[in-house]
mmCIF file of C-alpha atoms and ligand atoms in Angstrom:
data_model
loop_
_atom_site.group_PDB
_atom_site.id
_atom_site.type_symbol
_atom_site.label_atom_id
_atom_site.label_comp_id
_atom_site.label_asym_id
_atom_site.label_seq_id
_atom_site.Cartn_x
_atom_site.Cartn_y
_atom_site.Cartn_z
ATOM 1 C CA UNK A 283 -23.549 83.975 155.078
ATOM 2 C CA UNK A 284 -21.265 81.028 155.388
ATOM 3 C CA UNK A 285 -22.624 77.593 154.523
ATOM 4 C CA UNK A 286 -23.294 75.366 157.482
ATOM 5 C CA UNK A 287 -21.327 72.166 157.931
ATOM 6 C CA UNK A 288 -22.796 68.949 159.331
ATOM 7 C CA UNK A 289 -20.612 69.575 162.442
ATOM 8 C CA UNK A 290 -22.334 72.943 163.056
ATOM 9 C CA UNK A 291 -25.612 71.042 163.312
ATOM 10 C CA UNK A 292 -24.446 68.583 165.953
ATOM 11 C CA UNK A 293 -25.914 69.133 169.429
ATOM 12 C CA UNK A 294 -28.550 71.445 168.010
ATOM 13 C CA UNK A 295 -30.904 70.652 170.833
ATOM 14 C CA UNK A 296 -28.405 71.334 173.624
ATOM 15 C CA UNK A 297 -27.280 74.534 171.883
ATOM 16 C CA UNK A 298 -30.944 75.524 171.752
ATOM 17 C CA UNK A 299 -31.496 74.857 175.460
ATOM 18 C CA UNK A 300 -28.330 76.767 176.367
ATOM 19 C CA UNK A 301 -29.251 79.803 174.245
ATOM 20 C CA UNK A 302 -32.874 79.738 175.333
ATOM 21 C CA UNK A 303 -31.678 80.083 178.946
ATOM 22 C CA UNK A 304 -29.438 83.024 178.086
ATOM 23 C CA UNK A 305 -32.098 84.773 175.980
ATOM 24 C CA UNK A 306 -34.568 84.397 178.822
ATOM 25 C CA UNK A 307 -32.145 85.716 181.422
ATOM 26 C CA UNK A 308 -31.025 88.744 179.404
ATOM 27 C CA UNK A 309 -34.361 89.739 177.803
ATOM 28 C CA UNK A 310 -36.976 88.251 180.140
ATOM 29 C CA UNK A 311 -38.512 86.259 177.257
ATOM 30 C CA UNK A 312 -37.630 82.864 175.876
ATOM 31 C CA UNK A 313 -37.142 82.452 172.112
ATOM 32 C CA UNK A 314 -40.712 81.332 171.506
ATOM 33 C CA UNK A 315 -42.301 84.198 173.459
ATOM 34 C CA UNK A 316 -39.914 86.645 171.862
ATOM 35 C CA UNK A 317 -40.992 85.458 168.378
ATOM 36 C CA UNK A 318 -44.656 85.781 169.340
ATOM 37 C CA UNK A 319 -44.087 89.311 170.536
ATOM 38 C CA UNK A 320 -41.860 90.281 167.608
ATOM 39 C CA UNK A 321 -44.321 89.130 164.951
ATOM 40 C CA UNK A 322 -47.614 89.285 166.867
ATOM 41 C CA UNK A 323 -48.526 85.770 165.780
ATOM 42 C CA UNK A 324 -48.432 82.191 166.954
ATOM 43 C CA UNK A 325 -48.598 78.864 165.121
ATOM 44 C CA UNK A 326 -51.969 77.274 164.497
ATOM 45 C CA UNK A 327 -51.029 73.768 163.296
ATOM 46 C CA UNK A 328 -49.549 74.992 160.025
ATOM 47 C CA UNK A 329 -47.922 72.168 158.058
ATOM 48 C CA UNK A 330 -44.379 72.911 156.983
ATOM 49 C CA UNK A 331 -43.078 71.052 153.909
ATOM 50 C CA UNK A 332 -39.272 70.860 153.992
ATOM 51 C CA UNK A 333 -37.632 70.186 150.633
ATOM 52 C CA UNK A 334 -34.023 68.955 150.262
ATOM 53 C CA UNK A 335 -32.268 70.860 147.459
ATOM 54 C CA UNK A 336 -29.389 69.367 145.464
ATOM 55 C CA UNK A 337 -28.313 72.516 143.551
ATOM 56 C CA UNK A 338 -24.790 73.914 143.983
ATOM 57 C CA UNK A 339 -22.931 72.237 146.821
ATOM 58 C CA UNK A 340 -25.940 70.009 147.309
ATOM 59 C CA UNK A 341 -27.424 68.357 150.357
ATOM 60 C CA UNK A 342 -25.934 69.218 153.739
ATOM 61 C CA UNK A 343 -26.363 66.139 155.856
ATOM 62 C CA UNK A 344 -28.715 66.784 158.790
ATOM 63 C CA UNK A 345 -29.908 70.128 157.372
ATOM 64 C CA UNK A 346 -33.507 69.148 156.595
ATOM 65 C CA UNK A 347 -33.648 66.876 159.663
ATOM 66 C CA UNK A 348 -32.559 69.854 161.773
ATOM 67 C CA UNK A 349 -35.282 71.993 160.196
ATOM 68 C CA UNK A 350 -37.889 69.360 161.052
ATOM 69 C CA UNK A 351 -36.681 69.310 164.652
ATOM 70 C CA UNK A 352 -36.967 73.121 164.843
ATOM 71 C CA UNK A 353 -40.389 73.205 163.175
ATOM 72 C CA UNK A 354 -41.709 70.691 165.707
ATOM 73 C CA UNK A 355 -40.063 72.401 168.671
ATOM 74 C CA UNK A 356 -41.920 75.640 167.896
ATOM 75 C CA UNK A 357 -45.264 73.878 167.629
ATOM 76 C CA UNK A 358 -45.658 73.512 163.875
ATOM 77 C CA UNK A 359 -46.341 70.290 162.032
ATOM 78 C CA UNK A 360 -43.716 69.335 159.497
ATOM 79 C CA UNK A 361 -42.500 66.782 156.994
ATOM 80 C CA UNK A 362 -39.474 66.304 154.776
ATOM 81 C CA UNK A 363 -40.309 65.430 151.186
ATOM 82 C CA UNK A 364 -39.124 62.091 149.905
ATOM 83 C CA UNK A 365 -37.746 63.651 146.708
ATOM 84 C CA UNK A 366 -35.557 66.751 146.394
ATOM 85 C CA UNK A 367 -35.911 69.842 144.185
ATOM 86 C CA UNK A 368 -38.912 70.438 141.912
ATOM 87 C CA UNK A 369 -40.266 66.941 142.456
ATOM 88 C CA UNK A 370 -40.103 67.589 146.194
ATOM 89 C CA UNK A 371 -41.884 70.919 145.762
ATOM 90 C CA UNK A 372 -44.719 69.216 143.893
ATOM 91 C CA UNK A 373 -44.845 66.584 146.611
ATOM 92 C CA UNK A 374 -44.916 69.171 149.438
ATOM 93 C CA UNK A 375 -47.736 71.189 147.929
ATOM 94 C CA UNK A 376 -49.701 68.059 146.937
ATOM 95 C CA UNK A 377 -49.453 66.805 150.508
ATOM 96 C CA UNK A 378 -50.998 69.959 151.900
ATOM 97 C CA UNK A 379 -48.036 72.038 153.034
ATOM 98 C CA UNK A 380 -49.057 75.508 154.237
ATOM 99 C CA UNK A 381 -45.460 76.675 154.493
ATOM 100 C CA UNK A 382 -42.568 75.632 152.220
ATOM 101 C CA UNK A 383 -38.967 75.684 153.480
ATOM 102 C CA UNK A 384 -35.984 75.112 151.240
ATOM 103 C CA UNK A 385 -32.417 76.309 150.745
ATOM 104 C CA UNK A 386 -29.820 76.407 148.027
ATOM 105 C CA UNK A 387 -26.364 77.942 148.588
ATOM 106 C CA UNK A 388 -27.649 81.508 148.131
ATOM 107 C CA UNK A 389 -31.120 81.736 149.625
ATOM 108 C CA UNK A 390 -32.852 79.846 152.405
ATOM 109 C CA UNK A 391 -36.522 80.717 152.331
ATOM 110 C CA UNK A 392 -39.852 80.130 154.056
ATOM 111 C CA UNK A 393 -42.975 80.768 151.983
ATOM 112 C CA UNK A 394 -46.463 80.693 153.456
ATOM 113 C CA UNK A 395 -48.658 79.588 150.574
ATOM 114 C CA UNK A 396 -51.851 80.575 152.416
ATOM 115 C CA UNK A 397 -50.805 84.096 153.372
ATOM 116 C CA UNK A 398 -48.513 84.778 150.427
ATOM 117 C CA UNK A 399 -45.753 85.773 152.841
ATOM 118 C CA UNK A 400 -42.138 84.969 151.988
ATOM 119 C CA UNK A 401 -38.922 85.635 153.895
ATOM 120 C CA UNK A 402 -35.231 84.875 153.545
ATOM 121 C CA UNK A 403 -33.095 83.466 156.323
ATOM 122 C CA UNK A 404 -30.819 86.527 156.030
ATOM 123 C CA UNK A 405 -33.584 88.992 156.847
ATOM 124 C CA UNK A 406 -35.302 86.874 159.515
ATOM 125 C CA UNK A 407 -31.969 86.160 161.215
ATOM 126 C CA UNK A 408 -30.920 89.809 161.160
ATOM 127 C CA UNK A 409 -34.212 90.916 162.666
ATOM 128 C CA UNK A 410 -34.277 88.434 165.531
ATOM 129 C CA UNK A 411 -30.642 88.706 166.589
ATOM 130 C CA UNK A 412 -30.893 92.504 166.472
ATOM 131 C CA UNK A 413 -34.134 92.322 168.438
ATOM 132 C CA UNK A 414 -32.555 90.098 171.099
ATOM 133 C CA UNK A 415 -29.665 92.552 171.496
ATOM 134 C CA UNK A 416 -32.104 95.468 171.759
ATOM 135 C CA UNK A 417 -34.077 93.806 174.577
ATOM 136 C CA UNK A 418 -31.117 93.643 176.963
ATOM 137 C CA UNK A 419 -32.687 94.281 180.372
ATOM 138 C CA UNK A 420 -29.449 95.755 181.739
ATOM 139 C CA UNK A 421 -28.698 98.052 178.807
ATOM 140 C CA UNK A 422 -27.047 101.293 179.896
ATOM 141 C CA UNK A 423 -28.652 103.378 177.107
ATOM 142 C CA UNK A 424 -30.482 103.054 173.778
ATOM 143 C CA UNK A 425 -27.159 102.991 171.921
ATOM 144 C CA UNK A 426 -26.553 99.782 170.018
ATOM 145 C CA UNK A 427 -23.650 98.701 167.826
ATOM 146 C CA UNK A 428 -24.147 96.775 164.581
ATOM 147 C CA UNK A 429 -21.003 95.138 163.272
ATOM 148 C CA UNK A 430 -21.184 94.709 159.504
ATOM 149 C CA UNK A 431 -23.996 95.624 157.143
ATOM 150 C CA UNK A 432 -24.300 92.657 154.809
ATOM 151 C CA UNK A 433 -27.718 91.148 154.182
ATOM 152 C CA UNK A 434 -28.110 89.998 157.803
ATOM 153 C CA UNK A 435 -26.604 93.098 159.401
ATOM 154 C CA UNK A 436 -28.558 95.517 157.227
ATOM 155 C CA UNK A 437 -31.885 93.860 158.035
ATOM 156 C CA UNK A 438 -31.074 94.015 161.748
ATOM 157 C CA UNK A 439 -29.933 97.646 161.564
ATOM 158 C CA UNK A 440 -33.145 98.551 159.745
ATOM 159 C CA UNK A 441 -35.231 96.836 162.440
ATOM 160 C CA UNK A 442 -33.360 98.656 165.205
ATOM 161 C CA UNK A 443 -33.702 102.036 163.508
ATOM 162 C CA UNK A 444 -37.450 101.436 163.134
ATOM 163 C CA UNK A 445 -37.644 100.514 166.831
ATOM 164 C CA UNK A 446 -36.142 103.880 167.715
ATOM 165 C CA UNK A 447 -32.678 102.815 168.914
ATOM 166 C CA UNK A 448 -29.533 104.901 168.433
ATOM 167 C CA UNK A 449 -27.856 102.625 165.917
ATOM 168 C CA UNK A 450 -24.120 102.852 165.327
ATOM 169 C CA UNK A 451 -22.588 100.651 162.648
ATOM 170 C CA UNK A 452 -19.244 99.758 161.193
ATOM 171 C CA UNK A 453 -18.357 97.923 158.003
ATOM 172 C CA UNK A 454 -15.075 97.799 156.091
ATOM 173 C CA UNK A 455 -17.163 98.358 152.935
ATOM 174 C CA UNK A 456 -17.650 102.143 152.877
ATOM 175 C CA UNK A 457 -20.436 101.805 150.286
ATOM 176 C CA UNK A 458 -22.506 99.588 152.601
ATOM 177 C CA UNK A 459 -21.941 102.010 155.457
ATOM 178 C CA UNK A 460 -22.931 105.076 153.443
ATOM 179 C CA UNK A 461 -26.069 103.326 152.184
ATOM 180 C CA UNK A 462 -27.174 102.584 155.762
ATOM 181 C CA UNK A 463 -26.378 106.142 156.882
ATOM 182 C CA UNK A 464 -28.411 107.551 153.958
ATOM 183 C CA UNK A 465 -31.329 105.117 154.050
ATOM 184 C CA UNK A 466 -31.664 104.302 157.758
ATOM 185 C CA UNK A 467 -30.260 107.427 159.364
ATOM 186 C CA UNK A 468 -27.834 105.447 161.503
ATOM 187 C CA UNK A 469 -24.485 106.735 162.760
ATOM 188 C CA UNK A 470 -21.036 105.562 161.785
ATOM 189 C CA UNK A 471 -19.101 103.912 164.603
ATOM 190 C CA UNK A 472 -15.538 105.133 164.756
ATOM 191 C CA UNK A 473 -13.133 103.530 167.243
ATOM 192 C CA UNK A 474 -11.450 106.934 167.763
ATOM 193 C CA UNK A 475 -14.625 108.130 169.523
ATOM 194 C CA UNK A 476 -13.859 105.708 172.386
ATOM 195 C CA UNK A 477 -17.573 104.945 172.617
ATOM 196 C CA UNK A 478 -18.512 101.690 174.354
ATOM 197 C CA UNK A 479 -21.719 99.710 173.985
ATOM 198 C CA UNK A 480 -23.837 97.555 176.267
ATOM 199 C CA UNK A 481 -25.682 96.015 173.268
ATOM 200 C CA UNK A 482 -23.874 94.580 170.254
ATOM 201 C CA UNK A 483 -25.347 92.827 167.222
ATOM 202 C CA UNK A 484 -22.580 91.190 165.188
ATOM 203 C CA UNK A 485 -23.285 89.821 161.707
ATOM 204 C CA UNK A 486 -20.079 88.694 160.042
ATOM 205 C CA UNK A 487 -18.711 85.294 159.055
ATOM 206 C CA UNK A 488 -15.385 86.274 160.657
ATOM 207 C CA UNK A 489 -13.744 85.713 164.035
ATOM 208 C CA UNK A 490 -12.376 88.494 166.259
ATOM 209 C CA UNK A 491 -14.515 91.352 164.960
ATOM 210 C CA UNK A 492 -15.233 92.589 168.491
ATOM 211 C CA UNK A 493 -12.454 94.407 170.320
ATOM 212 C CA UNK A 494 -12.121 95.596 173.912
ATOM 213 C CA UNK A 495 -12.590 99.233 172.988
ATOM 214 C CA UNK A 496 -16.145 98.615 171.759
ATOM 215 C CA UNK A 497 -17.791 97.007 174.749
ATOM 216 C CA UNK A 498 -18.871 97.817 178.276
ATOM 217 C CA UNK A 499 -18.412 95.308 181.023
ATOM 218 C CA UNK A 500 -21.333 92.854 181.335
ATOM 219 C CA UNK A 501 -22.648 93.754 177.867
ATOM 220 C CA UNK A 502 -24.770 91.574 175.593
ATOM 221 C CA UNK A 503 -23.436 90.278 172.286
ATOM 222 C CA UNK A 504 -26.005 88.739 169.942
ATOM 223 C CA UNK A 505 -24.589 87.065 166.837
ATOM 224 C CA UNK A 506 -25.574 84.427 164.299
ATOM 225 C CA UNK A 507 -22.093 84.501 162.775
ATOM 226 C CA UNK A 508 -19.942 81.423 162.753
ATOM 227 C CA UNK A 509 -17.167 81.583 163.865
ATOM 228 C CA UNK A 510 -17.977 83.827 166.803
ATOM 229 C CA UNK A 511 -16.833 87.451 166.481
ATOM 230 C CA UNK A 512 -16.152 87.701 170.205
ATOM 231 C CA UNK A 513 -12.710 86.427 171.215
ATOM 232 C CA UNK A 514 -13.244 84.088 174.228
ATOM 233 C CA UNK A 515 -10.700 85.866 176.432
ATOM 234 C CA UNK A 516 -12.481 89.211 175.927
ATOM 235 C CA UNK A 517 -15.831 87.558 176.614
ATOM 236 C CA UNK A 518 -14.473 86.261 179.898
ATOM 237 C CA UNK A 519 -12.679 89.436 180.951
ATOM 238 C CA UNK A 520 -15.768 91.621 180.345
ATOM 239 C CA UNK A 521 -18.239 88.961 181.564
ATOM 240 C CA UNK A 522 -20.174 89.231 178.313
ATOM 241 C CA UNK A 523 -23.520 87.521 177.838
ATOM 242 C CA UNK A 524 -23.340 85.830 174.442
ATOM 243 C CA UNK A 525 -26.272 84.676 172.316
ATOM 244 C CA UNK A 526 -24.915 82.611 169.426
ATOM 245 C CA UNK A 527 -26.389 79.560 167.780
ATOM 246 C CA UNK A 528 -26.073 78.218 164.207
ATOM 247 C CA UNK A 529 -29.641 77.676 162.989
ATOM 248 C CA UNK A 530 -32.574 77.464 165.416
ATOM 249 C CA UNK A 531 -33.071 81.125 166.315
ATOM 250 C CA UNK A 532 -32.993 82.279 162.682
ATOM 251 C CA UNK A 533 -35.370 79.525 161.576
ATOM 252 C CA UNK A 534 -37.794 80.339 164.413
ATOM 253 C CA UNK A 535 -37.816 83.920 163.183
ATOM 254 C CA UNK A 536 -38.511 82.750 159.596
ATOM 255 C CA UNK A 537 -41.444 80.596 160.688
ATOM 256 C CA UNK A 538 -43.130 83.278 162.797
ATOM 257 C CA UNK A 539 -42.391 85.949 160.221
ATOM 258 C CA UNK A 540 -44.479 84.241 157.512
ATOM 259 C CA UNK A 541 -47.448 83.626 159.826
ATOM 260 C CA UNK A 542 -48.756 87.049 158.916
ATOM 261 C CA UNK A 543 -49.035 88.765 155.600
HETATM 262 C C1 1J1 B 2003 -28.124 74.369 151.867
HETATM 263 C C2 1J1 B 2003 -28.157 75.421 152.942
HETATM 264 C C3 1J1 B 2003 -27.099 76.461 152.728
HETATM 265 C C4 1J1 B 2003 -26.721 77.712 154.763
HETATM 266 C C5 1J1 B 2003 -28.349 79.201 157.625
HETATM 267 O O1 1J1 B 2003 -31.149 71.053 151.123
HETATM 268 C C6 1J1 B 2003 -29.993 71.003 151.568
HETATM 269 O O2 1J1 B 2003 -29.611 70.109 152.358
HETATM 270 C C7 1J1 B 2003 -29.000 72.100 151.153
HETATM 271 N N1 1J1 B 2003 -29.280 72.538 149.802
HETATM 272 C C8 1J1 B 2003 -29.084 73.224 152.153
HETATM 273 N N2 1J1 B 2003 -27.303 77.586 153.576
HETATM 274 O O3 1J1 B 2003 -25.897 76.946 155.195
HETATM 275 C C9 1J1 B 2003 -27.153 78.903 155.594
HETATM 276 C C10 1J1 B 2003 -28.490 78.668 156.241
HETATM 277 C C11 1J1 B 2003 -26.919 79.377 157.780
HETATM 278 N N3 1J1 B 2003 -26.294 79.169 156.666
HETATM 279 MG MG1 MG B 2004 -46.051 81.285 174.853
#
């Protein structure tokens, strides 16, 4: 997944409100209720210790502040440690954190110290965006398209296969595709089939991955990828409902995911 920039994190709260409205309209549930239903759990004043991490490219300005905003929005208690890295970890645990959140350039994780549950942002993000796509109230069938099978896409495809959807996937990496066909029993999407979808889960860090041939009119596209895979003119022409947001939805999924073992 691409690294966030401080600009991606501007207007987080208005992006959240906007996406919450869309999620509610297209699935019947807002993000919070959807998380509760997805994981069968709700927060019970867990304290989330958020640790800034300086490794690799280092601190992303506003990253931990954005996490604190999200943690509070979903009804958890939270605090950002004064120190980064291992010193911050010691501080978080000493100050009674139930859940630790921290990210370097490779893994962004939530770890519930009480339950022993740990999750990566890749997996939690894949699951929730796939789940949102799969709940489309106006879906024309149980067919769903997954675009790209990296860490996020694979987790989402796995979730959809377990939920009993007819999952079609494409990925330029034939190895990734074969692995998903073998392990998850999904089908390969081939543009020659002229098949169109009412539910699309897109998980790439690239623009313009969605073409006209793939989608039905008034379909739902759910994607955590920045930049957006849906070209704006196609979105307009097909009156697509688009769920896309840089951080909040994935983090909500992480938090609820570690509430249970
Ligand atoms: C680095 C986060 C990098 C991403 C969701 O503590 C800090 O400020 C930095 N070490 C945080 N990961 O940008 C992922 C997370 C989307 N991209
Ligand atoms: Mg509720």
